[in-house]
JSON list of C-alpha atoms in Angstrom, two decimals:
[
{"chain": "T", "resi": 1455, "resn": "MET", "atom": "CA", "xyz": [-12.24, 17.74, -56.61]},
{"chain": "T", "resi": 1456, "resn": "LEU", "atom": "CA", "xyz": [-8.50, 18.15, -56.13]},
{"chain": "T", "resi": 1457, "resn": "ASP", "atom": "CA", "xyz": [-8.15, 19.88, -59.52]},
{"chain": "T", "resi": 1458, "resn": "MET", "atom": "CA", "xyz": [-10.93, 22.31, -58.57]},
{"chain": "T", "resi": 1459, "resn": "LEU", "atom": "CA", "xyz": [-9.15, 23.04, -55.28]},
{"chain": "T", "resi": 1460, "resn": "LYS", "atom": "CA", "xyz": [-5.91, 23.77, -57.14]},
{"chain": "T", "resi": 1461, "resn": "GLN", "atom": "CA", "xyz": [-7.77, 26.21, -59.41]},
{"chain": "T", "resi": 1462, "resn": "THR", "atom": "CA", "xyz": [-8.85, 28.18, -56.35]},
{"chain": "T", "resi": 1463, "resn": "GLY", "atom": "CA", "xyz": [-5.28, 28.30, -54.99]},
{"chain": "T", "resi": 1464, "resn": "ARG", "atom": "CA", "xyz": [-5.78, 25.56, -52.41]},
{"chain": "T", "resi": 1465, "resn": "PRO", "atom": "CA", "xyz": [-3.06, 22.93, -52.98]},
{"chain": "T", "resi": 1466, "resn": "GLU", "atom": "CA", "xyz": [-3.89, 20.93, -49.82]},
{"chain": "T", "resi": 1467, "resn": "MET", "atom": "CA", "xyz": [-4.52, 17.21, -50.00]},
{"chain": "T", "resi": 1468, "resn": "VAL", "atom": "CA", "xyz": [-7.97, 15.94, -48.91]},
{"chain": "T", "resi": 1469, "resn": "VAL", "atom": "CA", "xyz": [-7.34, 13.36, -46.15]},
{"chain": "T", "resi": 1470, "resn": "GLY", "atom": "CA", "xyz": [-10.96, 12.54, -45.40]},
{"chain": "T", "resi": 1471, "resn": "TRP", "atom": "CA", "xyz": [-14.24, 13.91, -44.09]},
{"chain": "T", "resi": 1472, "resn": "TYR", "atom": "CA", "xyz": [-16.21, 14.14, -40.86]},
{"chain": "T", "resi": 1473, "resn": "HIS", "atom": "CA", "xyz": [-19.79, 14.33, -39.74]},
{"chain": "T", "resi": 1474, "resn": "SER", "atom": "CA", "xyz": [-21.86, 13.94, -36.57]},
{"chain": "T", "resi": 1475, "resn": "HIS", "atom": "CA", "xyz": [-24.38, 11.38, -35.28]},
{"chain": "T", "resi": 1476, "resn": "PRO", "atom": "CA", "xyz": [-26.13, 13.35, -32.46]},
{"chain": "T", "resi": 1477, "resn": "GLY", "atom": "CA", "xyz": [-27.17, 10.81, -29.84]},
{"chain": "T", "resi": 1478, "resn": "PHE", "atom": "CA", "xyz": [-26.74, 7.76, -32.13]},
{"chain": "T", "resi": 1479, "resn": "GLY", "atom": "CA", "xyz": [-23.15, 6.80, -31.47]},
{"chain": "T", "resi": 1480, "resn": "CYS", "atom": "CA", "xyz": [-20.26, 6.36, -33.90]},
{"chain": "T", "resi": 1481, "resn": "TRP", "atom": "CA", "xyz": [-20.82, 4.09, -36.90]},
{"chain": "T", "resi": 1482, "resn": "PHE", "atom": "CA", "xyz": [-21.27, 4.24, -40.71]},
{"chain": "T", "resi": 1483, "resn": "SER", "atom": "CA", "xyz": [-24.69, 4.12, -42.32]},
{"chain": "T", "resi": 1484, "resn": "GLY", "atom": "CA", "xyz": [-25.19, 2.95, -45.91]},
{"chain": "T", "resi": 1485, "resn": "THR", "atom": "CA", "xyz": [-25.01, 6.55, -47.11]},
{"chain": "T", "resi": 1486, "resn": "ASP", "atom": "CA", "xyz": [-21.82, 7.13, -45.10]},
{"chain": "T", "resi": 1487, "resn": "ILE", "atom": "CA", "xyz": [-20.24, 4.08, -46.70]},
{"chain": "T", "resi": 1488, "resn": "ASN", "atom": "CA", "xyz": [-20.99, 5.42, -50.20]},
{"chain": "T", "resi": 1489, "resn": "THR", "atom": "CA", "xyz": [-19.53, 8.82, -49.23]},
{"chain": "T", "resi": 1490, "resn": "GLN", "atom": "CA", "xyz": [-16.41, 7.18, -47.81]},
{"chain": "T", "resi": 1491, "resn": "GLN", "atom": "CA", "xyz": [-16.09, 5.15, -51.04]},
{"chain": "T", "resi": 1492, "resn": "SER", "atom": "CA", "xyz": [-15.97, 8.35, -53.10]},
{"chain": "T", "resi": 1493, "resn": "PHE", "atom": "CA", "xyz": [-13.27, 9.81, -50.82]},
{"chain": "T", "resi": 1494, "resn": "GLU", "atom": "CA", "xyz": [-11.18, 6.65, -51.02]},
{"chain": "T", "resi": 1495, "resn": "GLN", "atom": "CA", "xyz": [-11.28, 6.83, -54.82]},
{"chain": "T", "resi": 1496, "resn": "LEU", "atom": "CA", "xyz": [-9.43, 10.19, -54.45]},
{"chain": "T", "resi": 1497, "resn": "ASN", "atom": "CA", "xyz": [-7.10, 8.93, -51.77]},
{"chain": "T", "resi": 1498, "resn": "PRO", "atom": "CA", "xyz": [-6.95, 5.23, -50.75]},
{"chain": "T", "resi": 1499, "resn": "ARG", "atom": "CA", "xyz": [-5.92, 6.28, -47.22]},
{"chain": "T", "resi": 1500, "resn": "ALA", "atom": "CA", "xyz": [-8.79, 8.71, -46.71]},
{"chain": "T", "resi": 1501, "resn": "VAL", "atom": "CA", "xyz": [-10.61, 8.39, -43.43]},
{"chain": "T", "resi": 1502, "resn": "GLY", "atom": "CA", "xyz": [-14.12, 9.11, -42.21]},
{"chain": "T", "resi": 1503, "resn": "VAL", "atom": "CA", "xyz": [-14.50, 10.63, -38.73]},
{"chain": "T", "resi": 1504, "resn": "VAL", "atom": "CA", "xyz": [-17.79, 10.35, -36.82]},
{"chain": "T", "resi": 1505, "resn": "ILE", "atom": "CA", "xyz": [-18.47, 12.33, -33.60]},
{"chain": "T", "resi": 1506, "resn": "ASP", "atom": "CA", "xyz": [-21.46, 12.22, -31.28]},
{"chain": "T", "resi": 1507, "resn": "PRO", "atom": "CA", "xyz": [-21.91, 15.70, -29.67]},
{"chain": "T", "resi": 1508, "resn": "ILE", "atom": "CA", "xyz": [-24.86, 14.57, -27.52]},
{"chain": "T", "resi": 1509, "resn": "GLN", "atom": "CA", "xyz": [-22.94, 11.79, -25.76]},
{"chain": "T", "resi": 1510, "resn": "SER", "atom": "CA", "xyz": [-19.79, 13.93, -25.50]},
{"chain": "T", "resi": 1511, "resn": "VAL", "atom": "CA", "xyz": [-20.37, 15.21, -22.00]},
{"chain": "T", "resi": 1512, "resn": "LYS", "atom": "CA", "xyz": [-18.46, 15.40, -18.67]},
{"chain": "T", "resi": 1513, "resn": "GLY", "atom": "CA", "xyz": [-15.07, 15.80, -20.35]},
{"chain": "T", "resi": 1514, "resn": "LYS", "atom": "CA", "xyz": [-15.47, 12.71, -22.56]},
{"chain": "T", "resi": 1515, "resn": "VAL", "atom": "CA", "xyz": [-15.41, 12.99, -26.36]},
{"chain": "T", "resi": 1516, "resn": "VAL", "atom": "CA", "xyz": [-17.30, 10.26, -28.20]},
{"chain": "T", "resi": 1517, "resn": "ILE", "atom": "CA", "xyz": [-15.45, 10.06, -31.56]},
{"chain": "T", "resi": 1518, "resn": "ASP", "atom": "CA", "xyz": [-14.31, 7.32, -33.89]},
{"chain": "T", "resi": 1519, "resn": "CYS", "atom": "CA", "xyz": [-12.50, 6.97, -37.23]},
{"chain": "T", "resi": 1520, "resn": "PHE", "atom": "CA", "xyz": [-13.29, 4.46, -40.00]},
{"chain": "T", "resi": 1521, "resn": "ARG", "atom": "CA", "xyz": [-12.00, 3.23, -43.32]},
{"chain": "T", "resi": 1522, "resn": "LEU", "atom": "CA", "xyz": [-13.68, 0.77, -45.72]},
{"chain": "T", "resi": 1523, "resn": "ILE", "atom": "CA", "xyz": [-12.74, -2.88, -46.10]},
{"chain": "T", "resi": 1524, "resn": "ASN", "atom": "CA", "xyz": [-11.72, -3.76, -49.67]},
{"chain": "T", "resi": 1525, "resn": "HIS", "atom": "CA", "xyz": [-13.61, -7.01, -50.41]},
{"chain": "T", "resi": 1526, "resn": "GLN", "atom": "CA", "xyz": [-11.54, -7.72, -53.55]},
{"chain": "T", "resi": 1527, "resn": "MET", "atom": "CA", "xyz": [-8.36, -7.87, -51.41]},
{"chain": "T", "resi": 1528, "resn": "LEU", "atom": "CA", "xyz": [-10.22, -10.05, -48.95]},
{"chain": "T", "resi": 1529, "resn": "MET", "atom": "CA", "xyz": [-11.15, -12.51, -51.72]},
{"chain": "T", "resi": 1530, "resn": "LEU", "atom": "CA", "xyz": [-7.50, -12.66, -52.83]},
{"chain": "T", "resi": 1531, "resn": "GLY", "atom": "CA", "xyz": [-6.50, -13.61, -49.26]},
{"chain": "T", "resi": 1532, "resn": "GLN", "atom": "CA", "xyz": [-4.78, -10.30, -48.52]},
{"chain": "T", "resi": 1533, "resn": "GLU", "atom": "CA", "xyz": [-5.28, -8.23, -45.41]},
{"chain": "T", "resi": 1534, "resn": "PRO", "atom": "CA", "xyz": [-7.58, -5.28, -46.40]},
{"chain": "T", "resi": 1535, "resn": "ARG", "atom": "CA", "xyz": [-7.10, -3.34, -43.17]},
{"chain": "T", "resi": 1536, "resn": "GLN", "atom": "CA", "xyz": [-4.41, -0.67, -43.45]},
{"chain": "T", "resi": 1537, "resn": "THR", "atom": "CA", "xyz": [-2.23, 0.03, -40.46]},
{"chain": "T", "resi": 1538, "resn": "THR", "atom": "CA", "xyz": [-1.83, 3.49, -38.96]},
{"chain": "T", "resi": 1539, "resn": "SER", "atom": "CA", "xyz": [0.93, 5.17, -36.98]},
{"chain": "T", "resi": 1540, "resn": "ASN", "atom": "CA", "xyz": [-1.54, 6.83, -34.59]},
{"chain": "T", "resi": 1541, "resn": "ILE", "atom": "CA", "xyz": [-0.77, 6.06, -30.96]},
{"chain": "T", "resi": 1542, "resn": "GLY", "atom": "CA", "xyz": [-3.78, 4.97, -28.93]},
{"chain": "T", "resi": 1543, "resn": "HIS", "atom": "CA", "xyz": [-6.32, 2.27, -28.54]},
{"chain": "T", "resi": 1544, "resn": "LEU", "atom": "CA", "xyz": [-9.28, 1.15, -30.71]},
{"chain": "T", "resi": 1545, "resn": "GLN", "atom": "CA", "xyz": [-12.68, 2.10, -29.44]},
{"chain": "T", "resi": 1546, "resn": "LYS", "atom": "CA", "xyz": [-14.76, -0.71, -28.03]},
{"chain": "T", "resi": 1547, "resn": "PRO", "atom": "CA", "xyz": [-17.34, -1.45, -30.74]},
{"chain": "T", "resi": 1548, "resn": "SER", "atom": "CA", "xyz": [-20.98, -0.83, -29.88]},
{"chain": "T", "resi": 1549, "resn": "VAL", "atom": "CA", "xyz": [-23.75, -3.25, -30.76]},
{"chain": "T", "resi": 1550, "resn": "THR", "atom": "CA", "xyz": [-25.24, -0.61, -33.11]},
{"chain": "T", "resi": 1551, "resn": "ALA", "atom": "CA", "xyz": [-21.95, -0.32, -34.98]},
{"chain": "T", "resi": 1552, "resn": "LEU", "atom": "CA", "xyz": [-21.66, -4.07, -35.37]},
{"chain": "T", "resi": 1553, "resn": "ILE", "atom": "CA", "xyz": [-25.22, -4.29, -36.68]},
{"chain": "T", "resi": 1554, "resn": "HIS", "atom": "CA", "xyz": [-24.40, -1.57, -39.26]},
{"chain": "T", "resi": 1555, "resn": "GLY", "atom": "CA", "xyz": [-21.47, -3.47, -40.71]},
{"chain": "T", "resi": 1556, "resn": "LEU", "atom": "CA", "xyz": [-18.43, -2.71, -38.52]},
{"chain": "T", "resi": 1557, "resn": "ASN", "atom": "CA", "xyz": [-15.64, -5.23, -39.26]},
{"chain": "T", "resi": 1558, "resn": "ARG", "atom": "CA", "xyz": [-17.63, -6.41, -42.29]},
{"chain": "T", "resi": 1559, "resn": "HIS", "atom": "CA", "xyz": [-17.83, -3.35, -44.56]},
{"chain": "T", "resi": 1560, "resn": "TYR", "atom": "CA", "xyz": [-15.58, -0.96, -42.70]},
{"chain": "T", "resi": 1561, "resn": "TYR", "atom": "CA", "xyz": [-13.15, -1.02, -39.77]},
{"chain": "T", "resi": 1562, "resn": "SER", "atom": "CA", "xyz": [-12.14, 1.29, -36.98]},
{"chain": "T", "resi": 1563, "resn": "ILE", "atom": "CA", "xyz": [-8.67, 2.82, -36.67]},
{"chain": "T", "resi": 1564, "resn": "ALA", "atom": "CA", "xyz": [-6.97, 4.45, -33.66]},
{"chain": "T", "resi": 1565, "resn": "ILE", "atom": "CA", "xyz": [-7.86, 8.11, -33.19]},
{"chain": "T", "resi": 1566, "resn": "ASN", "atom": "CA", "xyz": [-6.68, 10.68, -30.67]},
{"chain": "T", "resi": 1567, "resn": "TYR", "atom": "CA", "xyz": [-7.67, 14.25, -29.86]},
{"chain": "T", "resi": 1568, "resn": "ARG", "atom": "CA", "xyz": [-6.43, 17.21, -27.85]},
{"chain": "T", "resi": 1569, "resn": "LYS", "atom": "CA", "xyz": [-8.38, 19.70, -25.71]},
{"chain": "T", "resi": 1570, "resn": "ASN", "atom": "CA", "xyz": [-7.18, 23.03, -24.31]},
{"chain": "T", "resi": 1571, "resn": "ASP", "atom": "CA", "xyz": [-8.30, 24.28, -20.87]},
{"chain": "T", "resi": 1572, "resn": "LEU", "atom": "CA", "xyz": [-11.27, 26.23, -22.21]},
{"chain": "T", "resi": 1573, "resn": "GLU", "atom": "CA", "xyz": [-12.56, 23.27, -24.25]},
{"chain": "T", "resi": 1574, "resn": "GLN", "atom": "CA", "xyz": [-12.18, 20.99, -21.23]},
{"chain": "T", "resi": 1575, "resn": "LYS", "atom": "CA", "xyz": [-14.19, 23.41, -19.04]},
{"chain": "T", "resi": 1576, "resn": "MET", "atom": "CA", "xyz": [-16.87, 23.66, -21.73]},
{"chain": "T", "resi": 1577, "resn": "LEU", "atom": "CA", "xyz": [-17.23, 19.86, -21.90]},
{"chain": "T", "resi": 1578, "resn": "LEU", "atom": "CA", "xyz": [-17.41, 19.58, -18.10]},
{"chain": "T", "resi": 1579, "resn": "ASN", "atom": "CA", "xyz": [-20.19, 22.16, -17.99]},
{"chain": "T", "resi": 1580, "resn": "LEU", "atom": "CA", "xyz": [-22.33, 20.34, -20.57]},
{"chain": "T", "resi": 1581, "resn": "GLY", "atom": "CA", "xyz": [-25.23, 18.54, -18.83]},
{"chain": "T", "resi": 1582, "resn": "ARG", "atom": "CA", "xyz": [-24.37, 20.06, -15.44]},
{"chain": "T", "resi": 1583, "resn": "LYS", "atom": "CA", "xyz": [-27.40, 20.90, -13.34]},
{"chain": "T", "resi": 1584, "resn": "LYS", "atom": "CA", "xyz": [-27.82, 24.45, -12.08]},
{"chain": "T", "resi": 1585, "resn": "TRP", "atom": "CA", "xyz": [-28.69, 25.31, -8.47]},
{"chain": "T", "resi": 1586, "resn": "GLN", "atom": "CA", "xyz": [-32.23, 26.37, -9.35]},
{"chain": "T", "resi": 1587, "resn": "ASP", "atom": "CA", "xyz": [-33.00, 22.95, -10.87]},
{"chain": "T", "resi": 1588, "resn": "GLY", "atom": "CA", "xyz": [-33.38, 21.62, -7.34]},
{"chain": "T", "resi": 1589, "resn": "LEU", "atom": "CA", "xyz": [-36.28, 24.06, -6.74]},
{"chain": "T", "resi": 1590, "resn": "LYS", "atom": "CA", "xyz": [-38.24, 22.95, -9.81]},
{"chain": "T", "resi": 1591, "resn": "MET", "atom": "CA", "xyz": [-41.33, 20.88, -9.07]},
{"chain": "T", "resi": 1592, "resn": "THR", "atom": "CA", "xyz": [-42.44, 18.01, -11.26]},
{"chain": "T", "resi": 1593, "resn": "ASN", "atom": "CA", "xyz": [-46.01, 17.52, -12.35]},
{"chain": "T", "resi": 1594, "resn": "PHE", "atom": "CA", "xyz": [-47.96, 15.94, -9.43]},
{"chain": "T", "resi": 1595, "resn": "GLU", "atom": "CA", "xyz": [-49.65, 13.29, -11.59]},
{"chain": "T", "resi": 1596, "resn": "GLN", "atom": "CA", "xyz": [-46.31, 12.33, -13.13]},
{"chain": "T", "resi": 1597, "resn": "HIS", "atom": "CA", "xyz": [-44.64, 12.32, -9.69]},
{"chain": "T", "resi": 1598, "resn": "GLU", "atom": "CA", "xyz": [-47.37, 9.97, -8.39]},
{"chain": "T", "resi": 1599, "resn": "LYS", "atom": "CA", "xyz": [-46.96, 7.61, -11.35]},
{"chain": "T", "resi": 1600, "resn": "ASP", "atom": "CA", "xyz": [-43.18, 7.56, -10.89]},
{"chain": "T", "resi": 1601, "resn": "ASN", "atom": "CA", "xyz": [-43.63, 6.74, -7.20]},
{"chain": "T", "resi": 1602, "resn": "GLU", "atom": "CA", "xyz": [-45.96, 3.86, -7.98]},
{"chain": "T", "resi": 1603, "resn": "THR", "atom": "CA", "xyz": [-43.60, 2.47, -10.62]},
{"chain": "T", "resi": 1604, "resn": "THR", "atom": "CA", "xyz": [-40.61, 2.71, -8.30]},
{"chain": "T", "resi": 1605, "resn": "VAL", "atom": "CA", "xyz": [-42.46, 1.08, -5.39]},
{"chain": "T", "resi": 1606, "resn": "LYS", "atom": "CA", "xyz": [-43.60, -1.80, -7.60]},
{"chain": "T", "resi": 1607, "resn": "GLU", "atom": "CA", "xyz": [-40.02, -2.28, -8.78]},
{"chain": "T", "resi": 1608, "resn": "MET", "atom": "CA", "xyz": [-38.76, -2.21, -5.17]},
{"chain": "T", "resi": 1609, "resn": "LEU", "atom": "CA", "xyz": [-41.34, -4.89, -4.25]},
{"chain": "T", "resi": 1610, "resn": "ASP", "atom": "CA", "xyz": [-40.12, -7.07, -7.13]},
{"chain": "T", "resi": 1611, "resn": "LEU", "atom": "CA", "xyz": [-36.45, -6.48, -6.21]},
{"chain": "T", "resi": 1612, "resn": "THR", "atom": "CA", "xyz": [-37.18, -7.31, -2.55]},
{"chain": "T", "resi": 1613, "resn": "ASP", "atom": "CA", "xyz": [-38.62, -10.68, -3.60]},
{"chain": "T", "resi": 1614, "resn": "LYS", "atom": "CA", "xyz": [-35.58, -11.37, -5.79]},
{"chain": "T", "resi": 1615, "resn": "TYR", "atom": "CA", "xyz": [-33.13, -10.38, -3.03]},
{"chain": "T", "resi": 1616, "resn": "ASN", "atom": "CA", "xyz": [-34.96, -12.65, -0.55]},
{"chain": "T", "resi": 1617, "resn": "LYS", "atom": "CA", "xyz": [-34.65, -15.59, -2.99]},
{"chain": "T", "resi": 1618, "resn": "ALA", "atom": "CA", "xyz": [-30.98, -14.81, -3.56]},
{"chain": "T", "resi": 1619, "resn": "ILE", "atom": "CA", "xyz": [-30.32, -14.87, 0.22]},
{"chain": "T", "resi": 1620, "resn": "GLN", "atom": "CA", "xyz": [-32.15, -18.21, 0.56]},
{"chain": "T", "resi": 1621, "resn": "LYS", "atom": "CA", "xyz": [-30.14, -19.62, -2.37]},
{"chain": "T", "resi": 1622, "resn": "GLU", "atom": "CA", "xyz": [-26.89, -18.39, -0.79]},
{"chain": "T", "resi": 1623, "resn": "PHE", "atom": "CA", "xyz": [-27.55, -20.47, 2.33]},
{"chain": "T", "resi": 1624, "resn": "ILE", "atom": "CA", "xyz": [-27.98, -23.77, 0.41]},
{"chain": "T", "resi": 1625, "resn": "SER", "atom": "CA", "xyz": [-25.16, -23.24, -2.09]},
{"chain": "T", "resi": 1626, "resn": "THR", "atom": "CA", "xyz": [-21.42, -23.14, -1.89]},
{"chain": "T", "resi": 1627, "resn": "GLU", "atom": "CA", "xyz": [-19.67, -19.82, -2.40]},
{"chain": "T", "resi": 1628, "resn": "GLU", "atom": "CA", "xyz": [-18.51, -20.80, -5.88]},
{"chain": "T", "resi": 1629, "resn": "GLU", "atom": "CA", "xyz": [-21.89, -22.15, -6.95]},
{"chain": "T", "resi": 1630, "resn": "PHE", "atom": "CA", "xyz": [-23.61, -18.95, -5.73]},
{"chain": "T", "resi": 1631, "resn": "ILE", "atom": "CA", "xyz": [-21.17, -16.69, -7.62]},
{"chain": "T", "resi": 1632, "resn": "VAL", "atom": "CA", "xyz": [-21.67, -18.68, -10.83]},
{"chain": "T", "resi": 1633, "resn": "SER", "atom": "CA", "xyz": [-25.45, -18.60, -10.46]},
{"chain": "T", "resi": 1634, "resn": "GLN", "atom": "CA", "xyz": [-25.48, -14.83, -10.13]},
{"chain": "T", "resi": 1635, "resn": "VAL", "atom": "CA", "xyz": [-23.46, -14.15, -13.29]},
{"chain": "T", "resi": 1636, "resn": "GLY", "atom": "CA", "xyz": [-25.47, -12.02, -15.75]},
{"chain": "T", "resi": 1637, "resn": "LYS", "atom": "CA", "xyz": [-28.29, -11.36, -13.27]},
{"chain": "T", "resi": 1638, "resn": "VAL", "atom": "CA", "xyz": [-29.38, -8.00, -11.87]},
{"chain": "T", "resi": 1639, "resn": "ASP", "atom": "CA", "xyz": [-27.88, -7.28, -8.44]},
{"chain": "T", "resi": 1640, "resn": "ALA", "atom": "CA", "xyz": [-31.12, -6.90, -6.52]},
{"chain": "T", "resi": 1641, "resn": "LYS", "atom": "CA", "xyz": [-29.46, -5.40, -3.44]},
{"chain": "T", "resi": 1642, "resn": "LYS", "atom": "CA", "xyz": [-27.72, -2.58, -5.36]},
{"chain": "T", "resi": 1643, "resn": "ARG", "atom": "CA", "xyz": [-30.80, -1.83, -7.46]},
{"chain": "T", "resi": 1644, "resn": "LEU", "atom": "CA", "xyz": [-32.91, -1.73, -4.28]},
{"chain": "T", "resi": 1645, "resn": "GLU", "atom": "CA", "xyz": [-30.50, 0.68, -2.60]},
{"chain": "T", "resi": 1646, "resn": "HIS", "atom": "CA", "xyz": [-30.55, 2.88, -5.73]},
{"chain": "T", "resi": 1647, "resn": "ASP", "atom": "CA", "xyz": [-34.36, 2.90, -5.91]},
{"chain": "T", "resi": 1648, "resn": "VAL", "atom": "CA", "xyz": [-34.73, 3.70, -2.20]},
{"chain": "T", "resi": 1649, "resn": "ASP", "atom": "CA", "xyz": [-32.26, 6.57, -2.49]},
{"chain": "T", "resi": 1650, "resn": "GLU", "atom": "CA", "xyz": [-33.98, 7.86, -5.62]},
{"chain": "T", "resi": 1651, "resn": "ILE", "atom": "CA", "xyz": [-37.54, 7.78, -4.29]},
{"chain": "T", "resi": 1652, "resn": "MET", "atom": "CA", "xyz": [-36.51, 9.42, -0.99]},
{"chain": "T", "resi": 1653, "resn": "THR", "atom": "CA", "xyz": [-34.58, 12.17, -2.78]},
{"chain": "T", "resi": 1654, "resn": "ASN", "atom": "CA", "xyz": [-37.39, 12.90, -5.25]},
{"chain": "T", "resi": 1655, "resn": "ASN", "atom": "CA", "xyz": [-40.09, 12.99, -2.55]},
{"chain": "T", "resi": 1656, "resn": "ILE", "atom": "CA", "xyz": [-38.01, 15.21, -0.24]},
{"chain": "T", "resi": 1657, "resn": "LEU", "atom": "CA", "xyz": [-37.28, 17.68, -3.07]},
{"chain": "T", "resi": 1658, "resn": "GLN", "atom": "CA", "xyz": [-40.98, 17.69, -4.06]},
{"chain": "T", "resi": 1659, "resn": "SER", "atom": "CA", "xyz": [-42.09, 18.35, -0.50]},
{"chain": "T", "resi": 1660, "resn": "LEU", "atom": "CA", "xyz": [-39.52, 21.12, 0.01]},
{"chain": "T", "resi": 1661, "resn": "GLY", "atom": "CA", "xyz": [-40.53, 22.67, -3.29]},
{"chain": "T", "resi": 1662, "resn": "CYS", "atom": "CA", "xyz": [-44.21, 22.67, -2.21]},
{"chain": "T", "resi": 1663, "resn": "MET", "atom": "CA", "xyz": [-43.32, 24.25, 1.17]},
{"chain": "T", "resi": 1664, "resn": "LEU", "atom": "CA", "xyz": [-41.20, 26.95, -0.45]},
{"chain": "T", "resi": 1665, "resn": "ALA", "atom": "CA", "xyz": [-43.86, 27.66, -3.09]},
{"chain": "T", "resi": 1666, "resn": "THR", "atom": "CA", "xyz": [-46.51, 28.00, -0.34]},
{"chain": "T", "resi": 1667, "resn": "VAL", "atom": "CA", "xyz": [-44.40, 30.42, 1.76]},
{"chain": "T", "resi": 1668, "resn": "VAL", "atom": "CA", "xyz": [-42.99, 32.55, -1.10]},
{"chain": "T", "resi": 1669, "resn": "PHE", "atom": "CA", "xyz": [-45.91, 32.68, -3.49]}
]
């Protein structure tokens, strides 16, 4: 590959490759590992960059950088992970990445990026609702089903919240805090569901009224 580049008058060194995982997060598939292997045969320090354009919204860029783990070095008792001079922090690994071999077949290295003002504005506008979205009416049957589902969930959360209050009376503060670890906060979920169902129904009613008057 490098010889072919030199023949075309491009003396640059290939430092790696990049591709996207739209909506899937940043990790290497089996095909990606094979591709990275071919790049590391050209340059042992080649990197593979993965970006998720779907999750990169509201000014946040979902991006990660990987390099393969040399299992032969691992068998010899040597550290296969190469260090990098990049300043920054490693990305918190996702469950999907761990399932697909992160820290077993490949490892993540620190990566940083820069955005100018126009790029920052573009990212902030991604996923932003427009003013006319509030006037859109949802399908009545779907709206009714959503209401029923939310009300059933609120009923279940009310029962859980009631039990939590009763348990709080008979337990010490420390015992109660320990017992609630890892459980759904019924009070917060209930507040969220009440707010959501009221907002959706008010918007639907206003949309019906406007549609009746205007059309």
